[in-house]
Amino acid sequence: MSRTAHIVRTTGETSVDVYVDLDGTDKTVDIATGVGFYDHMLHQLGKHGGFDLKIAVKGDLHIDAHHTMEDTAIALGQAFAEALGDKAGVVRFADASVPLDEVLARAVVDLSGRPYMVHEEPMDIAPMISTDYPTSMTRHILESFAYHARICLHVTVLRAANPGQKPDAHHVIEAQFKALARALKYATRIDGTDIPSTKGVL
């Protein structure tokens, strides 16, 4: 059974082309959103989730990165939802904790079909990474992805820095994406044949 999806989303602000293979060969290629750090995070998602991803985006970066990052997350969520199909046989629930030096992040996933997102990260991280990634967008990216993938997602930064030190925004955000990748990897695994719900549908 092929668990792949190809989503093309075009608006007056962006053009997004996303391909995902949930049972990939560990080849994340051709990720180009025009936002360097965002590309780096999407590579983490593919690499540590074991998904094959192809993402090509043209956005109104002359304004800012908001529309580009948001619409990419929407299309990626739609691709995951389509690739999962009726979710027969999936594990459904999974969690993962990932350290990145001084940072510890945890992601918990339920492929419930009911979009919900809880997000906790430090309020005092730097407002920008490089010149094009507003750190305030991380929550919105995760929220947009969860809503359109139709999953319940909790992402929490359990530790952001050693005592007396200021959080490193790069590490704080990267640990979240890696934790999400691992939780999705485990939740989307095939572990049977039935739909894992007493309702008979997800």
CSV table of C-alpha atoms in Angstrom, one decimal:
chain,number,residue,atom,x,y,z
A,1,MET,CA,0.0,0.0,0.0
A,2,SER,CA,1.4,3.3,-1.1
A,3,ARG,CA,1.2,6.1,1.5
A,4,THR,CA,2.1,9.1,-0.6
A,5,ALA,CA,0.6,12.4,-1.4
A,6,HIS,CA,1.2,15.3,-3.7
A,7,ILE,CA,-0.3,18.7,-2.9
A,8,VAL,CA,-0.2,21.8,-4.9
A,9,ARG,CA,-1.5,25.0,-3.2
A,10,THR,CA,-1.6,28.3,-5.1
A,11,THR,CA,-2.8,31.6,-3.7
A,12,GLY,CA,-2.2,35.2,-4.6
A,13,GLU,CA,0.7,35.1,-2.1
A,14,THR,CA,2.4,31.8,-2.6
A,15,SER,CA,2.8,28.7,-4.8
A,16,VAL,CA,3.5,25.6,-2.8
A,17,ASP,CA,4.3,22.1,-4.2
A,18,VAL,CA,4.7,19.3,-1.6
A,19,TYR,CA,5.3,15.6,-2.0
A,20,VAL,CA,5.5,13.2,0.9
A,21,ASP,CA,6.1,9.5,1.2
A,22,LEU,CA,5.4,8.2,4.8
A,23,ASP,CA,7.3,5.0,4.1
A,24,GLY,CA,10.3,6.7,2.6
A,25,THR,CA,13.9,5.7,1.9
A,26,ASP,CA,15.4,8.3,4.2
A,27,LYS,CA,15.8,10.7,1.2
A,28,THR,CA,14.7,14.2,1.9
A,29,VAL,CA,15.4,16.2,-1.2
A,30,ASP,CA,14.6,19.4,-3.0
A,31,ILE,CA,13.4,21.4,0.0
A,32,ALA,CA,13.4,25.1,-1.1
A,33,THR,CA,11.1,27.6,0.6
A,34,GLY,CA,13.3,30.6,0.2
A,35,VAL,CA,13.7,30.7,4.0
A,36,GLY,CA,17.0,29.1,4.9
A,37,PHE,CA,16.3,28.2,8.5
A,38,TYR,CA,12.9,26.9,7.7
A,39,ASP,CA,14.4,24.6,5.0
A,40,HIS,CA,16.8,23.3,7.7
A,41,MET,CA,13.8,22.5,10.0
A,42,LEU,CA,11.9,20.7,7.3
A,43,HIS,CA,15.0,18.7,6.5
A,44,GLN,CA,15.0,17.7,10.2
A,45,LEU,CA,11.4,16.6,9.9
A,46,GLY,CA,12.1,14.4,6.9
A,47,LYS,CA,15.4,13.0,8.1
A,48,HIS,CA,14.3,12.1,11.7
A,49,GLY,CA,10.8,11.0,10.7
A,50,GLY,CA,12.1,8.7,7.9
A,51,PHE,CA,9.8,10.5,5.4
A,52,ASP,CA,10.7,11.4,1.8
A,53,LEU,CA,9.8,15.0,1.3
A,54,LYS,CA,10.0,17.3,-1.8
A,55,ILE,CA,8.9,20.9,-1.1
A,56,ALA,CA,9.2,23.7,-3.6
A,57,VAL,CA,7.8,27.1,-2.7
A,58,LYS,CA,7.6,30.6,-4.3
A,59,GLY,CA,6.3,33.2,-1.9
A,60,ASP,CA,6.0,36.9,-1.4
A,61,LEU,CA,9.3,37.1,0.5
A,62,HIS,CA,9.6,40.8,-0.5
A,63,ILE,CA,7.0,41.4,2.1
A,64,ASP,CA,8.1,38.9,4.8
A,65,ALA,CA,8.3,35.2,5.4
A,66,HIS,CA,4.9,34.7,7.1
A,67,HIS,CA,2.8,33.6,4.1
A,68,THR,CA,5.6,31.4,2.8
A,69,MET,CA,6.0,29.5,6.1
A,70,GLU,CA,2.3,29.3,6.9
A,71,ASP,CA,1.2,28.0,3.4
A,72,THR,CA,4.0,25.5,3.4
A,73,ALA,CA,2.8,24.1,6.8
A,74,ILE,CA,-0.8,24.0,5.5
A,75,ALA,CA,0.2,22.1,2.4
A,76,LEU,CA,2.5,19.7,4.3
A,77,GLY,CA,-0.4,19.0,6.8
A,78,GLN,CA,-2.7,18.3,3.9
A,79,ALA,CA,-0.2,15.9,2.4
A,80,PHE,CA,0.2,14.0,5.6
A,81,ALA,CA,-3.6,13.7,6.0
A,82,GLU,CA,-4.0,12.4,2.4
A,83,ALA,CA,-1.0,10.0,2.7
A,84,LEU,CA,-2.4,8.5,5.9
A,85,GLY,CA,-5.7,7.7,4.2
A,86,ASP,CA,-8.1,5.9,6.6
A,87,LYS,CA,-5.3,5.2,9.0
A,88,ALA,CA,-6.0,1.5,9.2
A,89,GLY,CA,-3.2,-0.3,11.1
A,90,VAL,CA,-1.3,2.8,12.3
A,91,VAL,CA,0.0,3.0,15.8
A,92,ARG,CA,-1.9,6.3,16.2
A,93,PHE,CA,-0.4,7.5,19.5
A,94,ALA,CA,3.3,8.3,20.0
A,95,ASP,CA,5.6,10.6,21.9
A,96,ALA,CA,9.3,11.5,21.7
A,97,SER,CA,11.7,13.5,23.8
A,98,VAL,CA,14.8,14.9,22.0
A,99,PRO,CA,17.8,16.7,23.6
A,100,LEU,CA,19.9,19.2,21.7
A,101,ASP,CA,22.7,20.1,24.0
A,102,GLU,CA,21.2,22.2,26.7
A,103,VAL,CA,17.6,22.0,25.3
A,104,LEU,CA,15.1,19.2,25.9
A,105,ALA,CA,11.9,19.1,23.8
A,106,ARG,CA,8.9,16.7,23.8
A,107,ALA,CA,6.3,16.1,21.2
A,108,VAL,CA,3.2,14.0,21.7
A,109,VAL,CA,1.0,13.0,18.7
A,110,ASP,CA,-2.5,11.5,18.3
A,111,LEU,CA,-3.6,10.8,14.7
A,112,SER,CA,-7.1,11.4,16.0
A,113,GLY,CA,-8.7,13.2,13.1
A,114,ARG,CA,-9.5,16.0,15.5
A,115,PRO,CA,-7.1,19.0,15.1
A,116,TYR,CA,-5.7,20.4,18.3
A,117,MET,CA,-2.4,21.9,19.3
A,118,VAL,CA,-0.8,22.8,22.6
A,119,HIS,CA,2.6,24.6,22.4
A,120,GLU,CA,5.0,25.7,25.2
A,121,GLU,CA,8.3,27.3,24.6
A,122,PRO,CA,10.3,30.0,26.4
A,123,MET,CA,9.1,33.6,25.9
A,124,ASP,CA,12.5,35.1,26.0
A,125,ILE,CA,14.2,33.6,23.0
A,126,ALA,CA,15.6,35.8,20.3
A,127,PRO,CA,13.0,37.3,18.0
A,128,MET,CA,14.8,36.3,14.8
A,129,ILE,CA,17.1,33.6,13.5
A,130,SER,CA,19.2,34.9,10.6
A,131,THR,CA,17.3,37.6,8.8
A,132,ASP,CA,14.3,35.7,7.6
A,133,TYR,CA,12.9,33.4,10.4
A,134,PRO,CA,10.8,35.1,13.0
A,135,THR,CA,10.9,32.8,16.0
A,136,SER,CA,7.3,33.7,16.9
A,137,MET,CA,6.2,31.7,13.7
A,138,THR,CA,7.2,28.4,15.2
A,139,ARG,CA,3.9,28.0,17.0
A,140,HIS,CA,1.9,29.1,14.0
A,141,ILE,CA,3.8,26.6,11.7
A,142,LEU,CA,3.0,23.7,14.1
A,143,GLU,CA,-0.6,24.8,14.6
A,144,SER,CA,-1.1,25.1,10.8
A,145,PHE,CA,0.4,21.7,10.2
A,146,ALA,CA,-1.6,20.0,13.0
A,147,TYR,CA,-4.9,21.5,11.9
A,148,HIS,CA,-4.5,20.5,8.3
A,149,ALA,CA,-3.0,17.1,9.1
A,150,ARG,CA,-6.0,16.6,11.4
A,151,ILE,CA,-3.9,15.5,14.4
A,152,CYS,CA,-3.7,16.4,18.1
A,153,LEU,CA,-0.2,17.7,18.8
A,154,HIS,CA,1.4,18.8,22.0
A,155,VAL,CA,4.9,20.3,21.8
A,156,THR,CA,6.7,21.3,24.9
A,157,VAL,CA,10.2,22.7,25.6
A,158,LEU,CA,11.0,21.0,28.9
A,159,ARG,CA,14.4,22.7,29.3
A,160,ALA,CA,15.7,25.6,27.3
A,161,ALA,CA,19.0,26.6,28.9
A,162,ASN,CA,21.4,25.9,31.7
A,163,PRO,CA,20.9,28.0,34.9
A,164,GLY,CA,21.9,31.6,34.3
A,165,GLN,CA,22.1,31.2,30.6
A,166,LYS,CA,19.9,32.7,27.9
A,167,PRO,CA,18.1,30.2,25.6
A,168,ASP,CA,19.6,29.6,22.2
A,169,ALA,CA,16.7,30.1,19.8
A,170,HIS,CA,18.2,27.8,17.1
A,171,HIS,CA,18.5,24.9,19.5
A,172,VAL,CA,15.1,25.6,21.1
A,173,ILE,CA,13.3,25.4,17.7
A,174,GLU,CA,15.4,22.6,16.2
A,175,ALA,CA,14.8,20.3,19.2
A,176,GLN,CA,11.0,20.8,18.7
A,177,PHE,CA,11.1,19.9,15.0
A,178,LYS,CA,13.2,16.8,15.8
A,179,ALA,CA,10.9,15.7,18.5
A,180,LEU,CA,7.9,16.2,16.2
A,181,ALA,CA,9.6,14.1,13.5
A,182,ARG,CA,10.3,11.2,15.9
A,183,ALA,CA,6.8,11.3,17.3
A,184,LEU,CA,5.3,11.3,13.8
A,185,LYS,CA,7.6,8.5,12.7
A,186,TYR,CA,6.3,6.2,15.5
A,187,ALA,CA,2.6,7.3,15.3
A,188,THR,CA,2.4,6.6,11.6
A,189,ARG,CA,4.0,3.2,11.7
A,190,ILE,CA,1.8,0.3,10.5
A,191,ASP,CA,1.3,-2.1,13.5
A,192,GLY,CA,-1.9,-4.0,12.5
A,193,THR,CA,-4.8,-3.9,10.1
A,194,ASP,CA,-7.7,-2.3,12.0
A,195,ILE,CA,-8.5,1.4,12.5
A,196,PRO,CA,-7.3,2.1,16.0
A,197,SER,CA,-10.5,3.6,17.4
A,198,THR,CA,-13.6,2.2,19.1
A,199,LYS,CA,-15.6,4.4,16.7
A,200,GLY,CA,-14.2,2.6,13.8
A,201,VAL,CA,-13.0,5.8,12.1
A,202,LEU,CA,-10.3,8.4,12.6
